Amino acid sequence: MTDQGLVSSQLGSLHYEPALESSSLARLKPSYGLFIDGSFSDPGQHENLVTLNPATGETLATVAQGSVDDVDRAVKAARRAYENVWGKMSGAQRSKYLFRIARIIQERARELAVVETLDNGKPIRESRDIDIPLAAAYFFYYAGWADKLEHAGFGPDPQPVGVAGQIIPWNFPLLMAAWKLAPALAAGNTCVLKPAETTPLSALILAEILQQAGLPEGVVNIVTGDGSTGSALVEHPGVDKIAFTGSTDVGRLIQQRVASTPKRLTLELGGKGANIVFEDAPIDEMIEGIIDGIFFNQGHVCCAGSRLLVQESVAEEVLRRLVRRVEQLRVGDPLDKNTDVGAINSAEQLSRIEELVAVGEGEGATRYSSSCALPSKGFWFAPTVFSNVAQSHRIARDEIFGPVLSVLTFRTPEEVVAKANNTKYGLACGVWSEKGSRTLWVAERLRAGVIWANTYNRFDPTSPFGGMRESGFGREGGRHGLEAYLNV
Amino acid sequence: MSTAPLRLVPAQERGVRIPSNESVPSIDSEAQLRSVLASLSGVDAVGLEGRAAKLATRSIKRSTKAAAIDLAISMVDLTTLEGADTPGRVSSLCAKAMRPDPLDLGVPSVAAVCVYPDLVAHASSELDGSSVAVAAVATAFPSGRASLQMKLLDVHEALAAGADEIDMVIDRGAFLSGRIGQVFDEIVAVKEACGEKHLKVILETGELVTYDHVRRASWIAMLAGADFIKTSTGKVSVSATPPTALVMLEAVRDFAETTGRLVGVKLAGGIRNSKDAIRYLVIVNETAGSIWLRPSLFRFGASSLLNDLLMQRLKQQRGAYVRADEFSGD
């Protein structure tokens, strides 16, 4: 192809025939009850919610809408299990169960990956290579802590909190369940877990795994439902601790409800992560890092690098390469092993993304969206980059939680620190530079819980994760993650 | 300084944009070469290896796999570089190169046969009239430890015997001790000797060790006139690896965008099966793009790879594997 004295070498021109993972591996049942006190309730006795495949809009299964009474039964079961079994059990015994759960997750990894992709819309490559292996890794990691709590730095004999109410989001359904359950169980607590309304299925498969592992009845109870179910859990007087991951708005409500009660609280909320690019950054790896930062999991990531702050001297070059790379992303069927970007999780989320993108255009930012073809059914949004974004624009301030990147520029380290910190959030940032001293100088001044250097969106069970300011408080992962579940 | 607002690139310029007029900067001093190399971005090893590993997860099946296998066959430089090489062995290699599977004439010929200079004349007469080129390793292959005079003599003899392509080695000792001007000048001299014949410059990446070195050596070779940059001699323990291939493909891509000149990449050493070859084609596809997906710009230096490609090709057609002995050894 020749155009104005240019020859173009098309990237990704080799056609990849679809390589579909089989959806039948999911072995889904048509309907699921609640997992309370070690067994599933009859789905017929509940009101039901439908869970969709966001890539097609088709129904996957129905799940129970947990009522106030259901939550009460679950909390009471958790209390009994805490007082009679789990709270008394030795750490070594608890760790045995956690190791077992981790191994069964590995054994059923393929099935779990398909379930996660069907229910969430994320590419099978990510659920297979990231979500499921990491979920197992968190159980393995905290299994190791269960019999060593007295060496964790929280005093000679740290005690569990009691019954934990845990409410998790739809972006990493199984992984978030693992982040919540593994440290809580290792520390000797029992749990009532409320999965997200649109992605309950992998948690229900996890319930089967808990049965398979022989976990004593009531130690983990899983109550599906919408916001009212979560609300019932937050309000329940028998809960000693609430752990919530989700939006800042809901987090604020929960904090109000929990205030003036003895309940302990940790919140992991939204973010507007700054990915900071200095002119000496390793350019090829940095472009990949920007892509991973914002298009991983369709941008449905609380710590997403959704603001790109790039040094003005290299901005044109970075943007040119970035747009080229965005154009290469393979958007489509999440079950295709070659898909890079999958479906938006729900119609509701899609309309929020569309609304904020329209705001961005109205604010005068320059929009580029990938020319990829989008499937006609289901919920989809093409990967999008906004340039000419000003710090005052809403697309530079509000969390979009979708595959939309806002690009801003800066001139000096002082300026970029000020810009990166000029947000109500404080969850994660990235710094790209070949100069270690400057990376450390910047990192020390960024007000965010997680700073990545020359990488982005990397997770490991040994590393604490959590936010500052309106991104919440408390840490998950690592030794720090135990503190939220111990009376210290 | 301009403070013009950023503009997004127009749609037609989104691939790798290569100016149609070549303008390779002429390098007149070591200082100038040094400043060009200093302007190159560093390579983050963790990120690079991560990207290569991610590309390796592409699932290439059915029609794509069939097309990739045929493409890979056409990119093979069928190689024998042993002290024990004889005219007889080279003859049999040439027969295989021209017609890899005598039972299926749909199988393309390989790109070239690669031998030591003393066997070039023999290979050349065996391949006469075919599309298969004769490549000769020269310049005191594999160590490159000889005077420039000796190296040039080696090249002249190979060319006189009928070589179409010269695979030279760089002086790694000079590179590692910082005498990059010497490395550059030797390549220039060999390219001059080659004239219109294709010059492949072997970086021996396993001895350069770091990816930053690989990127800089690639640029030295390209600026000095290499038609191809090649990973390895196959004579040291570390040969072609996916991250190394990725760095070199980024180098040829960026060089083409900067200068308008297309330089090929040859991976050599350790590529024994179709799966690896296809993974490398995926890296080419997603890094340098369509223009490099052809034998004139991408090669595999290999010997046993060819039979595995043939075996996978038959597997694609028949749905079952055949015995290894169905294919000739060389």
XYZ file of C-alpha atoms in Angstrom, chain B residues 72-73 76 78 271-278 300-311:
24
model
C 8.302 -21.240 6.999
C 9.529 -23.879 4.532
C 14.572 -22.010 5.471
C 19.079 -25.339 4.844
C 15.028 -23.832 15.920
C 14.075 -27.468 15.507
C 10.314 -27.687 15.381
C 7.360 -26.174 13.604
C 5.804 -24.847 16.768
C 8.832 -22.660 17.447
C 9.020 -21.540 13.814
C 5.350 -20.546 13.848
C 15.385 -19.539 9.451
C 18.911 -20.963 9.459
C 18.262 -24.584 10.319
C 18.691 -28.186 9.334
C 16.340 -30.449 11.288
C 13.525 -27.871 11.247
C 12.671 -28.703 7.645
C 11.663 -32.286 8.355
C 9.472 -31.248 11.245
C 7.745 -28.704 9.004
C 7.178 -31.439 6.408
C 5.823 -33.768 9.055
